[in-house]
mmCIF file of C-alpha atoms in Angstrom:
data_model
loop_
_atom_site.group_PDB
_atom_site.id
_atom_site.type_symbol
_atom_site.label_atom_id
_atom_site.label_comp_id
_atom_site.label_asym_id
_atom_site.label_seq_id
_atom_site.Cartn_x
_atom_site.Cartn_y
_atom_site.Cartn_z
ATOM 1 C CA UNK A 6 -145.069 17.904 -92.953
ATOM 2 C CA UNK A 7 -147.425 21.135 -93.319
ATOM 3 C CA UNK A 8 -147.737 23.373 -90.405
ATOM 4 C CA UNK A 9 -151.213 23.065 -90.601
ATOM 5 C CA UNK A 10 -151.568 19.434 -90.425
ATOM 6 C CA UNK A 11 -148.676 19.554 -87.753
ATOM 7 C CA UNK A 12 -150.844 21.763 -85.398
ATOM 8 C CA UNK A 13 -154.013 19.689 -85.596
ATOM 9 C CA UNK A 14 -151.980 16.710 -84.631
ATOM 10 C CA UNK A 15 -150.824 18.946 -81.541
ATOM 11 C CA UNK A 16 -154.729 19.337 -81.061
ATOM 12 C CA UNK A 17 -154.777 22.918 -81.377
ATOM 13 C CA UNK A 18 -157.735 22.364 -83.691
ATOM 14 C CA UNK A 19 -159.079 21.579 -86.722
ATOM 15 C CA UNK A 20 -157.500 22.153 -90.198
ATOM 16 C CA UNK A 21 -159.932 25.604 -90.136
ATOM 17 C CA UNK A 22 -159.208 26.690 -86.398
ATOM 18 C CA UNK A 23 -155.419 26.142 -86.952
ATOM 19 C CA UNK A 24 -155.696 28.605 -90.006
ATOM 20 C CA UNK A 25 -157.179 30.648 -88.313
ATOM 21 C CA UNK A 26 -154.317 30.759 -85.682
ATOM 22 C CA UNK A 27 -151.856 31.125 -88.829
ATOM 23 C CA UNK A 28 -153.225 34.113 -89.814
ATOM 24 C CA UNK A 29 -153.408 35.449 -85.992
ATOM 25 C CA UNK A 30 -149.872 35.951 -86.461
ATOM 26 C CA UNK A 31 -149.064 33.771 -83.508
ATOM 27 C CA UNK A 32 -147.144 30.718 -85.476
ATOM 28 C CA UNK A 33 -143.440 31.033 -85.511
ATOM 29 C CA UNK A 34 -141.094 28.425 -86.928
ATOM 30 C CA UNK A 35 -137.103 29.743 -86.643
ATOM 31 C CA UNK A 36 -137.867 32.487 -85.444
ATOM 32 C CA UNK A 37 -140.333 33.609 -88.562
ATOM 33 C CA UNK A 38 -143.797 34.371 -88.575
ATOM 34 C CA UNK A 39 -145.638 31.843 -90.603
ATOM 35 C CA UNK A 40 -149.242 32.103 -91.888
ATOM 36 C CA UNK A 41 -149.109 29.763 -95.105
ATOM 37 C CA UNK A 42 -151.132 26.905 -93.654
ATOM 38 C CA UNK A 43 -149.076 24.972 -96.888
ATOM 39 C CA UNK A 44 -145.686 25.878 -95.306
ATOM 40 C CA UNK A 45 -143.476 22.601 -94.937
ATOM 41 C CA UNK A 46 -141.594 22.411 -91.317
ATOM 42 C CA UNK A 47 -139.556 19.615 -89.847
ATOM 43 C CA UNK A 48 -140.505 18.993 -86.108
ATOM 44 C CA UNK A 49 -137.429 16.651 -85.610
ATOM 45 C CA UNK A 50 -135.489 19.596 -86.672
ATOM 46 C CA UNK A 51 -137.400 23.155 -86.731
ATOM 47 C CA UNK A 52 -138.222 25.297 -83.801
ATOM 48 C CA UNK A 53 -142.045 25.853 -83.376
ATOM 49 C CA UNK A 54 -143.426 28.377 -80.869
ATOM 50 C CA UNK A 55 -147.122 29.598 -80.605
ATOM 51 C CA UNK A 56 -147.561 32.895 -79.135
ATOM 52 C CA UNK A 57 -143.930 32.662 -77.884
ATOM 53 C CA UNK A 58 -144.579 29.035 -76.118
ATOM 54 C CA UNK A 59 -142.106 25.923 -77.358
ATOM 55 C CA UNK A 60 -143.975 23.239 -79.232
ATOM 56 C CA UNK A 61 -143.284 20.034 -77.861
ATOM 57 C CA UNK A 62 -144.523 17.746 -81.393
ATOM 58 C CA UNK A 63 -144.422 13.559 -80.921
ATOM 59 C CA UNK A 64 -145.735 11.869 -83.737
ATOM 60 C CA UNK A 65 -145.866 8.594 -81.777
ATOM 61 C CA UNK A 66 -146.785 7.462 -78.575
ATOM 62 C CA UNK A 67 -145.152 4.289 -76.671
ATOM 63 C CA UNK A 68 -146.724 3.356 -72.855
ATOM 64 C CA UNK A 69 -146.050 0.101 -71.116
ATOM 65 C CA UNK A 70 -148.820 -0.924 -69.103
ATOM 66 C CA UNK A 71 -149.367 -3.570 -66.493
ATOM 67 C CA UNK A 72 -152.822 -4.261 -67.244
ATOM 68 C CA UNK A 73 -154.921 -5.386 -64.244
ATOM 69 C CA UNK A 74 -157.530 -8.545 -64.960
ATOM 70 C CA UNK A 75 -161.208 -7.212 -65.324
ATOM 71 C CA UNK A 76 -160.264 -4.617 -67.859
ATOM 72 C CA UNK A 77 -160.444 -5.655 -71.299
ATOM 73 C CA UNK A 78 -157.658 -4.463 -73.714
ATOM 74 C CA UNK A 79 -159.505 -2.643 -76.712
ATOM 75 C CA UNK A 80 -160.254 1.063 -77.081
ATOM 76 C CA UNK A 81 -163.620 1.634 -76.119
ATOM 77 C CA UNK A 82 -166.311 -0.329 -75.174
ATOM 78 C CA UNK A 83 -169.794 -0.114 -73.577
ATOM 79 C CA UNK A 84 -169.690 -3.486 -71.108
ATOM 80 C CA UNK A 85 -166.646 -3.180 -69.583
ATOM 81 C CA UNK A 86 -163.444 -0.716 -68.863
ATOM 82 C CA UNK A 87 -160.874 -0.567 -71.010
ATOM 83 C CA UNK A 88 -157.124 0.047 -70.893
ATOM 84 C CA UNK A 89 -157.504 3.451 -72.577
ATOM 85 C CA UNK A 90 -159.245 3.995 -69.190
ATOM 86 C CA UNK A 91 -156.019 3.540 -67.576
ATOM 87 C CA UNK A 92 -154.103 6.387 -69.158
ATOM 88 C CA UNK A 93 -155.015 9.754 -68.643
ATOM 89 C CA UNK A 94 -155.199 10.965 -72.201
ATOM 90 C CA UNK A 95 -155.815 14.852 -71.090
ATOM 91 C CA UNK A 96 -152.290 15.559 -72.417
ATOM 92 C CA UNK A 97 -152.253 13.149 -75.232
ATOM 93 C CA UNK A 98 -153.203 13.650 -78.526
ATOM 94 C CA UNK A 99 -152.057 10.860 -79.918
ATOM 95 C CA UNK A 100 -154.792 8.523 -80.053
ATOM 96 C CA UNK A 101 -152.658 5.013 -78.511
ATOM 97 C CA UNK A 102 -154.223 1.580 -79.163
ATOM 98 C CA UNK A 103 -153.239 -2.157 -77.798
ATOM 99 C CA UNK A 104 -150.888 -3.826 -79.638
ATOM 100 C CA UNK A 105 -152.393 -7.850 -79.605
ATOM 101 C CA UNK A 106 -155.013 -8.839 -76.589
ATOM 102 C CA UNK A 107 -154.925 -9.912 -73.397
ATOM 103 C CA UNK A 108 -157.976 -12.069 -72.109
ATOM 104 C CA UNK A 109 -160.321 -10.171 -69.232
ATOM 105 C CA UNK A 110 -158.970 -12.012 -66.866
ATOM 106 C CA UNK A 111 -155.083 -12.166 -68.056
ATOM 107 C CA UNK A 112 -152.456 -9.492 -66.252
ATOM 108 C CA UNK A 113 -149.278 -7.921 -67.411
ATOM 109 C CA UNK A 114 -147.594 -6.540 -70.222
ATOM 110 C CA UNK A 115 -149.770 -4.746 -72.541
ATOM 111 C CA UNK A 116 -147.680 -2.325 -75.409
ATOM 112 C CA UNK A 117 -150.177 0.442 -76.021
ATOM 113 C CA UNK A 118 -148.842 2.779 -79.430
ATOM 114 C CA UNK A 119 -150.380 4.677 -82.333
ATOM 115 C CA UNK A 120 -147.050 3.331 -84.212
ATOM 116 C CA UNK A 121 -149.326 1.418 -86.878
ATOM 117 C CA UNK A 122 -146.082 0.182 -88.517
ATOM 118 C CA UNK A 123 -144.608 -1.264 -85.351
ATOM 119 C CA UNK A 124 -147.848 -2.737 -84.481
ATOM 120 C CA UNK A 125 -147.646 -4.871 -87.544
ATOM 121 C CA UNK A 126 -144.116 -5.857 -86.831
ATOM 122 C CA UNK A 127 -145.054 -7.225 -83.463
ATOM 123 C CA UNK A 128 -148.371 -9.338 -84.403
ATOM 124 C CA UNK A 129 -147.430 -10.306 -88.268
ATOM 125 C CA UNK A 130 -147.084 -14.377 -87.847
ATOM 126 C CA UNK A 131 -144.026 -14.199 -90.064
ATOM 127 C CA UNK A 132 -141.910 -12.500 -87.559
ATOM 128 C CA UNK A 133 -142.443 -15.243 -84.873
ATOM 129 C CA UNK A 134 -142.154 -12.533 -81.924
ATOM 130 C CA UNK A 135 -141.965 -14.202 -78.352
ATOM 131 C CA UNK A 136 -143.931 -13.440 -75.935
ATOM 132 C CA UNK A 137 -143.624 -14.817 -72.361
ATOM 133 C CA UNK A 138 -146.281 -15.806 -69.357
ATOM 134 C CA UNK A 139 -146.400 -16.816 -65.927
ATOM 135 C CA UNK A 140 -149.048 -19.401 -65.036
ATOM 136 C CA UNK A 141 -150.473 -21.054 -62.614
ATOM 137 C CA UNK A 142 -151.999 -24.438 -63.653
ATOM 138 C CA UNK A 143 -154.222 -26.651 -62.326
ATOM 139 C CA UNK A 144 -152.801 -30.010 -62.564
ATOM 140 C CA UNK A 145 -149.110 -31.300 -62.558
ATOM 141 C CA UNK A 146 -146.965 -30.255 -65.572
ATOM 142 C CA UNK A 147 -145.016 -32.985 -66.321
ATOM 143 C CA UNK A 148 -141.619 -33.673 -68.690
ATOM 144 C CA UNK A 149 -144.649 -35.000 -70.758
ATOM 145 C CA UNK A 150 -146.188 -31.927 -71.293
ATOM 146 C CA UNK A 151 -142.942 -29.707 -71.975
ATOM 147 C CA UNK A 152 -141.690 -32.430 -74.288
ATOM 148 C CA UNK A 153 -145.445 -32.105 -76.271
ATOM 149 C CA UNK A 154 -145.419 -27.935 -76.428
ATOM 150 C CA UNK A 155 -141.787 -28.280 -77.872
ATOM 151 C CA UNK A 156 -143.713 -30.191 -80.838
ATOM 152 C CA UNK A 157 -146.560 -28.298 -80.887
ATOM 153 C CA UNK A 158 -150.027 -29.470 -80.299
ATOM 154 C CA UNK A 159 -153.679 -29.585 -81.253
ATOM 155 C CA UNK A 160 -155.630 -27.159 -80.501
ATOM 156 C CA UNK A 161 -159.517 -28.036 -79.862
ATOM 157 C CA UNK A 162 -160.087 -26.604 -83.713
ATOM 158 C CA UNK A 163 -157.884 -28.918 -85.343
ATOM 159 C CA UNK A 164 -155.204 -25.981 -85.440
ATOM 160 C CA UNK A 165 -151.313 -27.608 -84.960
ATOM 161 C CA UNK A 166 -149.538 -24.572 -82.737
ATOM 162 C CA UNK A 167 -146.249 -23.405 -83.382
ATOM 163 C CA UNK A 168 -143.155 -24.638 -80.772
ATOM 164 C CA UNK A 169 -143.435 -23.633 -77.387
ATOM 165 C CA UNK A 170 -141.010 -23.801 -74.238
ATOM 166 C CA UNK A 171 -142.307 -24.383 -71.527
ATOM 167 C CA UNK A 172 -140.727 -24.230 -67.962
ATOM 168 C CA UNK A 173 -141.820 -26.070 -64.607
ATOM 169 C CA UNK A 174 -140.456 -23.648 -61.742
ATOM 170 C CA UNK A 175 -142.675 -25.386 -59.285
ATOM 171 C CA UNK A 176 -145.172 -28.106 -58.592
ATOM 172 C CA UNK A 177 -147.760 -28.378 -55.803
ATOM 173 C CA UNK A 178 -148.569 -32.425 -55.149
ATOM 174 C CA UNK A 179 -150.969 -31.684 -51.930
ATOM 175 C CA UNK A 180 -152.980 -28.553 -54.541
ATOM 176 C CA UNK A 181 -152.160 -30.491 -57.481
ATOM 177 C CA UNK A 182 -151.120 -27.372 -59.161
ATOM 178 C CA UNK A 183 -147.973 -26.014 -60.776
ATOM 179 C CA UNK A 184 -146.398 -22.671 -61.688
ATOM 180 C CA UNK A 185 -144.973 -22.456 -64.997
ATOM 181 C CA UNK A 186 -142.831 -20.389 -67.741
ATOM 182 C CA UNK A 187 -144.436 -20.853 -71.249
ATOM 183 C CA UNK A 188 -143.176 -18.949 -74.416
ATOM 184 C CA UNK A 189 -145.301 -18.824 -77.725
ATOM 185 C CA UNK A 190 -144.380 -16.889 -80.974
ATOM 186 C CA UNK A 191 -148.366 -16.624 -82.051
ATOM 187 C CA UNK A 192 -151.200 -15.177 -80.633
ATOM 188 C CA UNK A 193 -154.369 -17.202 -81.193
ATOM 189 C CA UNK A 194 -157.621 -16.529 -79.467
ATOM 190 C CA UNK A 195 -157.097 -17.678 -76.103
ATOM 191 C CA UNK A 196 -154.064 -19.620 -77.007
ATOM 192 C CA UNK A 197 -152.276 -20.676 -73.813
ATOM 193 C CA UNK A 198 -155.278 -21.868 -72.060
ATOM 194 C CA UNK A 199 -156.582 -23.939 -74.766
ATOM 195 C CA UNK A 200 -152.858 -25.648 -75.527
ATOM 196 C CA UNK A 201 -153.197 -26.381 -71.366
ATOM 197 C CA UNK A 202 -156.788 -27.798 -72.002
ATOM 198 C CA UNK A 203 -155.062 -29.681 -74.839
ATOM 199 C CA UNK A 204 -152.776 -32.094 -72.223
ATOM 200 C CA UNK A 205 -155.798 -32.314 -69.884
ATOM 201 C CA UNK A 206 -155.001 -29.033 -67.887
ATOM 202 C CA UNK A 207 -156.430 -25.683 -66.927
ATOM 203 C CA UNK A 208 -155.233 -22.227 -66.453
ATOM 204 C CA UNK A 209 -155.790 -20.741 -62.809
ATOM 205 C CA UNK A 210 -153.945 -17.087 -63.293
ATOM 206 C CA UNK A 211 -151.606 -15.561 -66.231
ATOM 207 C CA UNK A 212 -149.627 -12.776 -66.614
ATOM 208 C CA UNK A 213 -147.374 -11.820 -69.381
ATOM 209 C CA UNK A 214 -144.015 -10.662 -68.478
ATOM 210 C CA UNK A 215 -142.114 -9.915 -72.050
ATOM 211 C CA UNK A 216 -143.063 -9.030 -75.575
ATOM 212 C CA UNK A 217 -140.288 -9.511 -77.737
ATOM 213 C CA UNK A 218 -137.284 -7.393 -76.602
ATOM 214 C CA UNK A 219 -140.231 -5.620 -74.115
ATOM 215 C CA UNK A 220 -140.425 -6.875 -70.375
ATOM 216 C CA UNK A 221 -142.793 -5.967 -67.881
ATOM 217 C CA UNK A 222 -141.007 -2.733 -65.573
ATOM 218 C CA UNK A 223 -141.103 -5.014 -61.996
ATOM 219 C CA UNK A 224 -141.999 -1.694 -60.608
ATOM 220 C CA UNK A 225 -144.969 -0.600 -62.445
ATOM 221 C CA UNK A 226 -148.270 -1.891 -59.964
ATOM 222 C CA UNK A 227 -151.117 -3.292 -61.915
ATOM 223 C CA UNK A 228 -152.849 -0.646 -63.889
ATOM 224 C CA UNK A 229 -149.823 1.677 -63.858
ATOM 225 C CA UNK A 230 -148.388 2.619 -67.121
ATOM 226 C CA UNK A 231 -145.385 4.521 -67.963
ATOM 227 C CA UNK A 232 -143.796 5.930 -71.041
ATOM 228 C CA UNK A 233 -141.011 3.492 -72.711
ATOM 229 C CA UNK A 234 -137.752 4.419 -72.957
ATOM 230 C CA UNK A 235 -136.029 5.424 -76.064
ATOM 231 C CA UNK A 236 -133.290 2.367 -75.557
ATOM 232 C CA UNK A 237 -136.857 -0.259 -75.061
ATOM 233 C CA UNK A 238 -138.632 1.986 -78.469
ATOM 234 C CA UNK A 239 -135.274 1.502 -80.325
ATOM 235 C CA UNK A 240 -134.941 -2.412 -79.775
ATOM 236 C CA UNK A 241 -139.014 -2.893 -80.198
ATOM 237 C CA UNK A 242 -138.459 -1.413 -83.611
ATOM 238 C CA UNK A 243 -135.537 -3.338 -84.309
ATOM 239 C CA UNK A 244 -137.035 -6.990 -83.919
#
């Protein structure tokens, strides 16, 4: 990568303010003073220091967040807050974005990553990438019900979903509701609610708790974000 280009990713300006900070005499990579704005430096492996002041270069960006409902998960928007609201981006250059939606009113795991090659891995249909919710729905879920999502079913478009599992872990008779465990590899518009509407059923409350090899930290409050590890970055990138 060129120094100069390296620099402006660090947000220490624009192509023309970082050469103008080359030629300041202020750049050192190795130990060397550097003013070729061309010069080729490896920040995996080099040592960069401005005015005698470690560089600390990411190229990538990887935050877990446990996205509260009312915030919608895109990266700006005039209506309504959105999880880019939630991370104080002060410090970070990197410009993060969601990776897949979660409805307005839909909590839980949200993967937020400027990782454009990742982001493709996760979402691309052909890699079938779980992802796992907790529901409450109104209604009783019945063998019926987990027997259909194992098949598949119609959505109100005509569209034939891919297999789902779906898990009763409790059922209500005097509310007439039930908390479930559903898992779907896709990631239609509103997908879960409209394969509950599809058996006769409606969706009171649902969070997602896992994204591929990614589950929700239980420790992270809603609207708290952390960085992911480099064991949970590895095994994203490895699905």
């Amino acid at each position: 990568m060129r120094i100069d280009k390296l620099l402006a990713h660090s947000g220490l300006g624009t192509r023309k303010e970082v050469k103008k900070l080359l030629k300041s005499s202020i750049i050192e990579i190795n130990g060397e003073i550097v003013k070729d704005p061309k010069t080729q430096v490896d920040p995996d492996q080099d040592e960069i220091k401005i005015a005698g002041d470690q560089l600390d270069y990411q190229e990538f960006v990887y935050f877990m967040l446990n996205k509260p409902a009312g915030v919608i998960s895109a990266t700006e928007d005039v209506m309504h807050e959105t999880v880019l609201d939630l991370l104080e981006l002060s410090d970070i250059v990197q410009e993060p974005h969601p990776v897949g939606r979660l409805d307005i009113d839909t909590e839980g795991l949200l993967l937020l990553t400027n990782d454009g090659g990742l982001t493709h891995r996760l979402l691309s249909p052909k890699h079938h990438v779980d992802k796992t919710y907790l529901a409450e729905i109104e209604g009783i879920v019945t063998e019926e019900d987990v027997a259909a999502f194992r098949k598949g079913v119609e959505l109100d478009d005509g569209y034939q979903t891919m297999p789902a599992e779906l898990k009763v872990l409790a059922v209500d008779e005097e509310s007439q509701t039930s908390n479930i465990e559903i898992t779907i590899q896709e990631g239609k518009f509103h997908q879960v609610k409209r394969m509950f509407h599809a058996v006769g059923k409606e969706v009171l409350y649902l969070k997602r708790l896992s994204m591929g090899p990614l589950t929700l930290d239980p420790h992270l409050e809603l609207g708290a974000y952390r960085e992911c590890t480099k064991e949970e970055i590895a095994q994203l990138k490895a699905e």
